[in-house]
Amino acid sequence: METKGNILVIDDELGIREGCRRALTPQGFDVHTAASMKDGLQMVQDEEFDLVLLDIMMPDGRGIELLEPIHEKDEDIVCVIITGYATIELAVKAIKQGAYNFISKPFTSDTLIMTVNQGLEKRRLSQETRRLQKIEQHAAELVRVKEEMERLDKFKSDFMLMVAHELRSPVAGAQSLLRTILRGLAGDLNQQQVELLRRVNLRMDMLLELINDLLSLAASKSIEPDESLELININPIIQQVVNNFSVQAEDKKISLIFEPIEIPVAVLATEDGLFTLFNNLMGNAIKYTSEGGSVQVSLDFKDDCVQITFSDTGIGIPKEDVPHLWEEFYRASNVRKSEITGTGLGLSIVKQLVERYSGDIEVISAEGKGTKFIVTMPLDRTSKNDQVS
Ligand code: ADP
């Protein structure tokens, strides 16, 4: 049976020791006894006690001297001093030194049981307080670590922004010179030279894509929380993005479908951010869809939100990759094996922006069949009213 408490009685009087045992054991307490301070101290050090009844005057010293070593072992052990009439003053001193209470000899079983129960309740409360203090300390530590991580993340973004920014001009400059050579404006080239320079040009395209993605990612991260967002109608932005990709879609014989809604659909965002967001999702849909497929953008309303869905009939995403898509530089296994190039940064940028606009993004995909990215963003009230009317 589980004990109500582990009690140690340290008293040189056999009568007190056995009296305590007789009174407390039937109440469900586990009672241990020691006849001297030396033995009592040894037992405190060897075993776990919840409460110690401590005689104030013992042949080998004063019980009060045990308070310190007992609390060194466990500061929540409750010490109750057993005192005679003549030693009340000493008992008061004991309380000042950390004893919980005292009972004067002779005492009744009821007084003893009540004092022990109160002492154990006090122990339970102290332990609970300590537990809550630890949780509080832990929470404060987590806040500190979170702030430190945000600081480091900002440092990383600033560094990335600086490097990408410094790289873009020389790379773009080099590519423009390369294109001049490819066009034959710097003298004739043989077939092999043209082929090699085309490959260099392709690699430079990839390098510029990486630089641009790094810049977008750093920009999406460096937005200050208090930077004001504007009410923006998403219809013309999506239309513009669809138009920008129409040639690319035609080249791959992909049917590109978007039916704009007549009414304005306003969300709180930034125009640049929305272009980046939709460009990334549309670019991916076309990039990961093979010839003859289709890509559709649709708008729906749900509760107080607008849902913008980009669906494609492309290669899909393996199930195990889906949870990692928002990580920086992550590319799904089917794509890594393919020849389709990419940086793995687009969706991290998308995620940052959607969160910035208090929205959400969800992906539904079946490998080999297609993918849907559903962006949900809170609607501005005025546009919701328009929509209802
Ligand atoms: P990437 O530059 O590689 O396209 P993103 O961050 O934009 O990087 O996307 C991360 C990964 O998510 C891609 O590498 C690809 O594996 C997967 N992915 C994103 N969009 C699609 C899509 N429409 N169809 C299939 N896979 C996609």
CSV table of C-alpha atoms and ligand atoms in Angstrom, one decimal:
chain,number,residue,atom,x,y,z
A,1,MET,CA,0.0,0.0,0.0
A,2,GLU,CA,1.3,3.5,-0.8
A,3,THR,CA,2.4,5.4,2.3
A,4,LYS,CA,0.9,8.7,3.2
A,5,GLY,CA,4.3,9.9,4.2
A,6,ASN,CA,7.7,8.7,5.4
A,7,ILE,CA,8.2,10.0,8.9
A,8,LEU,CA,11.4,9.9,11.1
A,9,VAL,CA,11.1,10.4,14.8
A,10,ILE,CA,14.5,11.4,16.4
A,11,ASP,CA,14.0,11.3,20.2
A,12,ASP,CA,16.0,9.7,23.1
A,13,GLU,CA,12.8,8.8,24.9
A,14,LEU,CA,11.5,5.4,24.0
A,15,GLY,CA,8.0,6.4,25.1
A,16,ILE,CA,7.9,9.3,22.6
A,17,ARG,CA,9.3,7.2,19.8
A,18,GLU,CA,6.9,4.4,20.3
A,19,GLY,CA,4.0,6.7,21.0
A,20,CYS,CA,4.5,8.5,17.7
A,21,ARG,CA,4.7,5.1,15.9
A,22,ARG,CA,1.5,3.9,17.5
A,23,ALA,CA,-0.4,7.1,16.7
A,24,LEU,CA,0.9,7.5,13.1
A,25,THR,CA,1.1,4.0,11.7
A,26,PRO,CA,-2.6,3.3,11.7
A,27,GLN,CA,-3.1,6.6,9.8
A,28,GLY,CA,-1.1,5.2,6.9
A,29,PHE,CA,2.3,6.8,7.7
A,30,ASP,CA,5.5,4.9,7.5
A,31,VAL,CA,7.3,5.6,10.8
A,32,HIS,CA,11.0,5.1,11.4
A,33,THR,CA,12.8,6.0,14.7
A,34,ALA,CA,16.3,7.0,15.9
A,35,ALA,CA,17.3,7.3,19.6
A,36,SER,CA,20.2,9.7,19.0
A,37,MET,CA,21.1,12.6,16.8
A,38,LYS,CA,24.0,10.7,15.3
A,39,ASP,CA,21.7,7.8,14.3
A,40,GLY,CA,19.0,10.2,13.1
A,41,LEU,CA,21.4,12.1,10.9
A,42,GLN,CA,22.7,8.9,9.4
A,43,MET,CA,19.1,7.8,8.6
A,44,VAL,CA,18.3,11.2,7.0
A,45,GLN,CA,21.4,10.8,4.8
A,46,ASP,CA,20.7,7.2,3.8
A,47,GLU,CA,16.9,7.3,3.3
A,48,GLU,CA,14.2,9.6,1.9
A,49,PHE,CA,11.9,11.3,4.5
A,50,ASP,CA,9.0,13.7,4.1
A,51,LEU,CA,8.9,14.8,7.7
A,52,VAL,CA,11.2,14.6,10.7
A,53,LEU,CA,9.9,14.9,14.3
A,54,LEU,CA,13.0,16.2,16.2
A,55,ASP,CA,13.5,16.3,19.9
A,56,ILE,CA,15.1,19.6,20.9
A,57,MET,CA,17.2,18.2,23.8
A,58,MET,CA,19.1,15.0,23.2
A,59,PRO,CA,22.0,13.5,25.2
A,60,ASP,CA,24.4,14.0,22.2
A,61,GLY,CA,23.3,17.6,21.3
A,62,ARG,CA,20.5,19.9,20.4
A,63,GLY,CA,18.0,18.8,17.7
A,64,ILE,CA,18.2,22.2,16.3
A,65,GLU,CA,21.7,21.4,15.1
A,66,LEU,CA,20.2,18.8,12.7
A,67,LEU,CA,18.1,21.4,10.8
A,68,GLU,CA,20.9,22.5,8.6
A,69,PRO,CA,22.1,19.0,7.4
A,70,ILE,CA,18.5,17.8,7.0
A,71,HIS,CA,17.7,20.8,4.7
A,72,GLU,CA,21.0,20.3,2.9
A,73,LYS,CA,19.8,16.9,1.9
A,74,ASP,CA,16.3,18.1,0.8
A,75,GLU,CA,15.1,21.6,1.5
A,76,ASP,CA,11.5,20.5,1.4
A,77,ILE,CA,11.8,18.0,4.3
A,78,VAL,CA,9.5,19.3,7.0
A,79,CYS,CA,11.0,19.5,10.5
A,80,VAL,CA,8.7,19.5,13.6
A,81,ILE,CA,10.4,20.2,16.9
A,82,ILE,CA,9.3,18.2,20.0
A,83,THR,CA,9.8,20.4,23.0
A,84,GLY,CA,9.3,20.4,26.7
A,85,TYR,CA,7.7,23.4,28.4
A,86,ALA,CA,11.1,24.7,29.6
A,87,THR,CA,12.5,24.9,26.0
A,88,ILE,CA,9.8,26.9,24.3
A,89,GLU,CA,12.2,29.7,23.6
A,90,LEU,CA,14.6,27.3,22.0
A,91,ALA,CA,11.7,26.0,19.8
A,92,VAL,CA,10.9,29.5,18.6
A,93,LYS,CA,14.6,29.9,17.7
A,94,ALA,CA,14.3,26.6,15.8
A,95,ILE,CA,11.5,27.9,13.8
A,96,LYS,CA,13.6,30.9,12.9
A,97,GLN,CA,16.2,28.5,11.7
A,98,GLY,CA,13.8,26.6,9.3
A,99,ALA,CA,11.8,24.3,11.5
A,100,TYR,CA,8.1,24.2,10.4
A,101,ASN,CA,6.4,23.9,13.7
A,102,PHE,CA,6.8,22.6,17.3
A,103,ILE,CA,4.7,20.5,19.6
A,104,SER,CA,5.1,20.5,23.3
A,105,LYS,CA,5.3,17.4,25.5
A,106,PRO,CA,3.1,15.9,26.5
A,107,PHE,CA,0.9,15.9,23.4
A,108,THR,CA,-2.1,13.9,22.3
A,109,SER,CA,-2.3,11.6,19.3
A,110,ASP,CA,-4.8,14.0,17.7
A,111,THR,CA,-2.3,17.0,18.0
A,112,LEU,CA,0.5,14.9,16.6
A,113,ILE,CA,-1.6,13.7,13.6
A,114,MET,CA,-2.9,17.2,12.9
A,115,THR,CA,0.6,18.7,13.0
A,116,VAL,CA,2.0,15.9,10.8
A,117,ASN,CA,-0.8,16.3,8.3
A,118,GLN,CA,-0.3,20.1,8.2
A,119,GLY,CA,3.4,19.6,7.8
A,120,LEU,CA,3.0,17.2,4.9
A,121,GLU,CA,0.6,19.6,3.2
A,122,LYS,CA,3.2,22.4,3.6
A,123,ARG,CA,5.8,20.0,2.0
A,124,ARG,CA,3.4,19.3,-0.9
A,125,LEU,CA,2.9,23.1,-1.5
A,126,SER,CA,6.6,23.8,-1.3
A,127,GLN,CA,7.3,21.1,-3.8
A,128,GLU,CA,4.5,22.3,-6.1
A,129,THR,CA,5.9,25.9,-5.8
A,130,ARG,CA,9.4,24.7,-6.7
A,131,ARG,CA,8.0,22.7,-9.7
A,132,LEU,CA,6.2,25.8,-10.9
A,133,GLN,CA,9.3,27.9,-10.4
A,134,LYS,CA,11.3,25.4,-12.5
A,135,ILE,CA,8.7,25.6,-15.2
A,136,GLU,CA,8.9,29.4,-15.1
A,137,GLN,CA,12.7,29.3,-15.3
A,138,HIS,CA,12.5,26.9,-18.1
A,139,ALA,CA,10.0,29.1,-20.0
A,140,ALA,CA,12.3,32.1,-19.5
A,141,GLU,CA,15.2,30.1,-20.8
A,142,LEU,CA,13.2,29.1,-23.8
A,143,VAL,CA,12.3,32.7,-24.5
A,144,ARG,CA,16.0,33.6,-24.2
A,145,VAL,CA,17.0,30.8,-26.6
A,146,LYS,CA,14.3,31.8,-29.1
A,147,GLU,CA,15.5,35.4,-29.0
A,148,GLU,CA,19.1,34.3,-29.6
A,149,MET,CA,18.0,32.0,-32.5
A,150,GLU,CA,16.1,34.9,-34.0
A,151,ARG,CA,19.1,37.1,-33.6
A,152,LEU,CA,21.3,34.5,-35.3
A,153,ASP,CA,18.8,34.0,-38.0
A,154,LYS,CA,18.6,37.7,-38.7
A,155,PHE,CA,22.4,37.8,-38.8
A,156,LYS,CA,22.4,34.9,-41.3
A,157,SER,CA,19.7,36.7,-43.5
A,158,ASP,CA,21.6,40.0,-43.4
A,159,PHE,CA,24.8,38.2,-44.4
A,160,MET,CA,23.1,36.2,-47.2
A,161,LEU,CA,21.5,39.5,-48.4
A,162,MET,CA,24.9,41.2,-48.5
A,163,VAL,CA,26.7,38.3,-50.3
A,164,ALA,CA,23.8,37.8,-52.8
A,165,HIS,CA,23.7,41.5,-53.5
A,166,GLU,CA,27.4,41.7,-54.1
A,167,LEU,CA,27.4,38.7,-56.4
A,168,ARG,CA,24.5,39.7,-58.6
A,169,SER,CA,26.1,42.6,-60.5
A,170,PRO,CA,29.4,40.8,-61.5
A,171,VAL,CA,27.5,37.6,-62.5
A,172,ALA,CA,24.9,39.5,-64.5
A,173,GLY,CA,27.8,41.5,-66.1
A,174,ALA,CA,29.7,38.4,-67.0
A,175,GLN,CA,26.6,36.8,-68.5
A,176,SER,CA,25.9,39.8,-70.7
A,177,LEU,CA,29.5,39.6,-72.0
A,178,LEU,CA,29.1,35.9,-72.6
A,179,ARG,CA,25.9,36.5,-74.6
A,180,THR,CA,27.7,39.1,-76.7
A,181,ILE,CA,30.3,36.5,-77.5
A,182,LEU,CA,27.6,33.9,-78.2
A,183,ARG,CA,25.9,36.2,-80.7
A,184,GLY,CA,29.2,36.3,-82.7
A,185,LEU,CA,29.8,40.0,-81.9
A,186,ALA,CA,33.3,39.3,-80.7
A,187,GLY,CA,34.4,37.2,-83.7
A,188,ASP,CA,33.5,33.9,-85.2
A,189,LEU,CA,33.1,30.8,-83.1
A,190,ASN,CA,33.3,27.2,-84.1
A,191,GLN,CA,30.5,24.8,-83.3
A,192,GLN,CA,32.3,23.3,-80.2
A,193,GLN,CA,32.9,26.8,-78.7
A,194,VAL,CA,29.3,27.7,-79.2
A,195,GLU,CA,28.2,24.5,-77.5
A,196,LEU,CA,30.5,25.0,-74.5
A,197,LEU,CA,29.6,28.7,-74.1
A,198,ARG,CA,25.8,27.8,-74.2
A,199,ARG,CA,26.5,25.4,-71.3
A,200,VAL,CA,28.3,28.1,-69.4
A,201,ASN,CA,25.4,30.4,-70.1
A,202,LEU,CA,22.9,27.8,-68.7
A,203,ARG,CA,25.0,27.5,-65.5
A,204,MET,CA,25.0,31.2,-65.2
A,205,ASP,CA,21.2,31.2,-65.4
A,206,MET,CA,21.2,28.8,-62.5
A,207,LEU,CA,23.6,30.9,-60.6
A,208,LEU,CA,21.5,34.0,-61.1
A,209,GLU,CA,18.3,32.1,-60.1
A,210,LEU,CA,20.1,31.1,-56.9
A,211,ILE,CA,21.2,34.7,-56.2
A,212,ASN,CA,17.7,36.0,-56.9
A,213,ASP,CA,16.1,33.4,-54.6
A,214,LEU,CA,18.6,34.2,-51.8
A,215,LEU,CA,17.7,37.9,-52.2
A,216,SER,CA,14.0,37.1,-52.0
A,217,LEU,CA,14.5,34.9,-49.0
A,218,ALA,CA,16.5,37.5,-47.2
A,219,ALA,CA,14.0,40.1,-48.1
A,220,SER,CA,11.1,38.0,-46.9
A,221,LYS,CA,12.8,37.5,-43.6
A,222,SER,CA,14.0,41.0,-43.0
A,223,ILE,CA,10.6,42.5,-43.1
A,224,GLU,CA,10.1,44.3,-39.7
A,225,PRO,CA,6.9,43.1,-37.9
A,226,ASP,CA,5.6,46.7,-37.7
A,227,GLU,CA,6.2,47.5,-41.3
A,228,SER,CA,2.8,48.5,-42.6
A,229,LEU,CA,1.0,46.2,-45.0
A,230,GLU,CA,-1.4,47.5,-47.6
A,231,LEU,CA,-4.8,46.4,-48.8
A,232,ILE,CA,-4.1,44.8,-52.1
A,233,ASN,CA,-6.5,43.3,-54.7
A,234,ILE,CA,-5.0,40.0,-55.7
A,235,ASN,CA,-7.0,39.6,-59.0
A,236,PRO,CA,-4.7,41.7,-61.2
A,237,ILE,CA,-1.6,40.4,-59.6
A,238,ILE,CA,-2.5,36.8,-60.3
A,239,GLN,CA,-3.6,37.8,-63.8
A,240,GLN,CA,-0.2,39.4,-64.4
A,241,VAL,CA,1.6,36.3,-63.1
A,242,VAL,CA,-0.5,34.1,-65.4
A,243,ASN,CA,0.4,36.4,-68.4
A,244,ASN,CA,4.1,36.3,-67.5
A,245,PHE,CA,4.1,32.5,-67.6
A,246,SER,CA,1.9,32.1,-70.7
A,247,VAL,CA,4.8,31.8,-73.2
A,248,GLN,CA,6.6,29.3,-71.0
A,249,ALA,CA,3.4,27.3,-70.7
A,250,GLU,CA,2.8,27.4,-74.5
A,251,ASP,CA,6.3,26.2,-75.1
A,252,LYS,CA,5.5,23.1,-73.0
A,253,LYS,CA,2.0,22.8,-74.5
A,254,ILE,CA,0.6,23.2,-71.0
A,255,SER,CA,-2.9,24.7,-70.7
A,256,LEU,CA,-2.9,27.5,-68.3
A,257,ILE,CA,-6.3,28.3,-66.7
A,258,PHE,CA,-7.4,31.2,-64.6
A,259,GLU,CA,-10.8,32.7,-64.4
A,260,PRO,CA,-10.5,36.0,-62.5
A,261,ILE,CA,-13.3,37.1,-60.2
A,262,GLU,CA,-15.2,40.3,-61.1
A,263,ILE,CA,-15.1,41.7,-57.6
A,264,PRO,CA,-12.0,43.0,-55.8
A,265,VAL,CA,-10.4,40.5,-53.4
A,266,ALA,CA,-8.4,42.5,-51.0
A,267,VAL,CA,-5.8,41.1,-48.6
A,268,LEU,CA,-3.3,42.8,-46.3
A,269,ALA,CA,0.0,42.3,-47.9
A,270,THR,CA,2.7,44.0,-50.0
A,271,GLU,CA,2.5,44.0,-53.8
A,272,ASP,CA,6.1,42.8,-54.2
A,273,GLY,CA,5.6,40.1,-51.7
A,274,LEU,CA,2.4,38.8,-53.5
A,275,PHE,CA,4.2,38.8,-56.9
A,276,THR,CA,7.1,36.8,-55.4
A,277,LEU,CA,4.6,34.4,-53.7
A,278,PHE,CA,2.5,33.7,-56.8
A,279,ASN,CA,5.5,33.7,-59.1
A,280,ASN,CA,7.1,30.9,-57.1
A,281,LEU,CA,4.0,28.8,-57.0
A,282,MET,CA,3.1,29.3,-60.6
A,283,GLY,CA,6.8,28.8,-61.7
A,284,ASN,CA,6.9,25.5,-59.8
A,285,ALA,CA,3.6,24.3,-61.2
A,286,ILE,CA,4.8,24.8,-64.8
A,287,LYS,CA,8.4,23.6,-64.1
A,288,TYR,CA,7.2,20.3,-62.6
A,289,THR,CA,4.5,19.6,-65.1
A,290,SER,CA,5.5,17.8,-68.3
A,291,GLU,CA,4.4,18.6,-71.8
A,292,GLY,CA,0.7,18.5,-72.5
A,293,GLY,CA,-0.3,18.9,-68.9
A,294,SER,CA,-2.4,21.6,-67.3
A,295,VAL,CA,-2.0,24.2,-64.6
A,296,GLN,CA,-5.0,26.0,-63.0
A,297,VAL,CA,-5.3,28.9,-60.6
A,298,SER,CA,-8.6,29.2,-58.8
A,299,LEU,CA,-10.0,31.5,-56.1
A,300,ASP,CA,-12.5,30.4,-53.4
A,301,PHE,CA,-13.9,31.9,-50.3
A,302,LYS,CA,-14.0,30.1,-47.0
A,303,ASP,CA,-15.1,31.7,-43.7
A,304,ASP,CA,-13.3,35.1,-43.6
A,305,CYS,CA,-10.6,34.0,-46.0
A,306,VAL,CA,-9.7,33.7,-49.6
A,307,GLN,CA,-8.1,30.5,-50.9
A,308,ILE,CA,-5.9,30.7,-53.9
A,309,THR,CA,-5.2,27.2,-55.3
A,310,PHE,CA,-2.4,26.3,-57.8
A,311,SER,CA,-3.2,22.9,-59.2
A,312,ASP,CA,-1.1,21.0,-61.7
A,313,THR,CA,-1.0,17.6,-63.4
A,314,GLY,CA,2.8,17.3,-62.9
A,315,ILE,CA,5.2,14.9,-61.3
A,316,GLY,CA,3.8,15.2,-57.8
A,317,ILE,CA,5.7,15.0,-54.5
A,318,PRO,CA,6.6,11.8,-52.7
A,319,LYS,CA,4.8,11.6,-49.4
A,320,GLU,CA,7.9,11.5,-47.2
A,321,ASP,CA,9.2,14.7,-48.7
A,322,VAL,CA,6.1,16.8,-48.0
A,323,PRO,CA,6.9,17.7,-44.4
A,324,HIS,CA,10.3,19.1,-45.5
A,325,LEU,CA,9.3,21.2,-48.4
A,326,TRP,CA,9.4,24.5,-46.5
A,327,GLU,CA,13.0,24.0,-45.4
A,328,GLU,CA,15.7,26.1,-47.1
A,329,PHE,CA,17.4,24.3,-50.0
A,330,TYR,CA,15.1,21.2,-49.7
A,331,ARG,CA,14.2,19.4,-52.9
A,332,ALA,CA,12.1,16.3,-53.1
A,333,SER,CA,13.8,13.0,-54.0
A,334,ASN,CA,12.0,12.6,-57.4
A,335,VAL,CA,13.2,16.0,-58.4
A,336,ARG,CA,16.8,15.5,-57.2
A,337,LYS,CA,17.0,12.4,-59.5
A,338,SER,CA,15.6,14.4,-62.5
A,339,GLU,CA,17.2,17.0,-64.7
A,340,ILE,CA,14.9,19.7,-63.5
A,341,THR,CA,17.0,22.4,-61.9
A,342,GLY,CA,16.1,24.5,-58.9
A,343,THR,CA,17.5,26.0,-55.7
A,344,GLY,CA,15.0,24.6,-53.1
A,345,LEU,CA,14.5,28.1,-51.8
A,346,GLY,CA,11.2,29.1,-53.5
A,347,LEU,CA,8.9,27.4,-51.0
A,348,SER,CA,10.8,28.7,-48.0
A,349,ILE,CA,10.2,32.2,-49.4
A,350,VAL,CA,6.5,31.4,-50.0
A,351,LYS,CA,6.1,30.1,-46.4
A,352,GLN,CA,7.7,33.2,-44.9
A,353,LEU,CA,5.5,35.5,-46.9
A,354,VAL,CA,2.3,33.6,-46.2
A,355,GLU,CA,3.0,33.7,-42.5
A,356,ARG,CA,3.8,37.4,-42.7
A,357,TYR,CA,0.3,38.0,-44.2
A,358,SER,CA,-1.3,35.9,-41.3
A,359,GLY,CA,-2.1,33.2,-43.8
A,360,ASP,CA,-1.5,29.5,-44.2
A,361,ILE,CA,-0.4,27.2,-47.0
A,362,GLU,CA,-1.2,23.6,-47.5
A,363,VAL,CA,0.0,21.0,-50.0
A,364,ILE,CA,-1.9,18.1,-51.4
A,365,SER,CA,0.0,15.9,-53.8
A,366,ALA,CA,0.0,12.5,-55.4
A,367,GLU,CA,3.3,11.3,-57.0
A,368,GLY,CA,2.9,11.0,-60.8
A,369,LYS,CA,-0.5,12.6,-60.8
A,370,GLY,CA,-0.2,16.2,-59.7
A,371,THR,CA,0.0,18.8,-56.9
A,372,LYS,CA,-2.2,21.4,-55.3
A,373,PHE,CA,-0.8,24.3,-53.2
A,374,ILE,CA,-3.6,26.1,-51.4
A,375,VAL,CA,-2.8,29.5,-49.9
A,376,THR,CA,-5.3,30.8,-47.4
A,377,MET,CA,-5.3,34.5,-46.5
A,378,PRO,CA,-7.6,36.5,-44.3
A,379,LEU,CA,-9.9,38.7,-46.3
A,380,ASP,CA,-10.2,42.4,-45.7
A,381,ARG,CA,-13.7,43.0,-44.4
A,382,THR,CA,-14.7,45.6,-47.0
A,383,SER,CA,-13.9,43.1,-49.8
A,384,LYS,CA,-15.9,40.4,-48.0
A,385,ASN,CA,-18.9,42.7,-47.9
A,386,ASP,CA,-18.5,43.3,-51.6
A,387,GLN,CA,-18.4,39.7,-52.2
A,388,VAL,CA,-21.6,39.1,-50.2
A,389,SER,CA,-23.6,41.9,-52.0
B,1,ADP,P1,12.9,24.5,-56.4
B,1,ADP,O1,13.8,25.6,-56.7
B,1,ADP,O2,13.7,23.2,-56.3
B,1,ADP,O3,11.7,24.3,-57.2
B,1,ADP,P2,11.2,25.1,-54.2
B,1,ADP,O4,11.5,25.6,-52.8
B,1,ADP,O5,10.4,26.1,-55.0
B,1,ADP,O6,12.5,24.8,-54.9
B,1,ADP,O7,10.4,23.8,-54.0
B,1,ADP,C1,10.9,22.8,-53.2
B,1,ADP,C2,10.6,21.4,-53.8
B,1,ADP,O8,9.2,21.2,-53.7
B,1,ADP,C3,11.0,21.3,-55.2
B,1,ADP,O9,12.4,21.0,-55.4
B,1,ADP,C4,10.1,20.1,-55.6
B,1,ADP,O10,10.7,18.9,-55.2
B,1,ADP,C5,8.9,20.3,-54.8
B,1,ADP,N1,7.8,21.0,-55.5
B,1,ADP,C6,7.4,22.3,-55.4
B,1,ADP,N2,6.4,22.6,-56.2
B,1,ADP,C7,6.1,21.5,-56.8
B,1,ADP,C8,5.1,21.1,-57.8
B,1,ADP,N3,4.2,22.0,-58.3
B,1,ADP,N4,5.1,19.8,-58.2
B,1,ADP,C9,6.0,18.9,-57.8
B,1,ADP,N5,6.9,19.2,-56.9
B,1,ADP,C10,7.0,20.5,-56.4
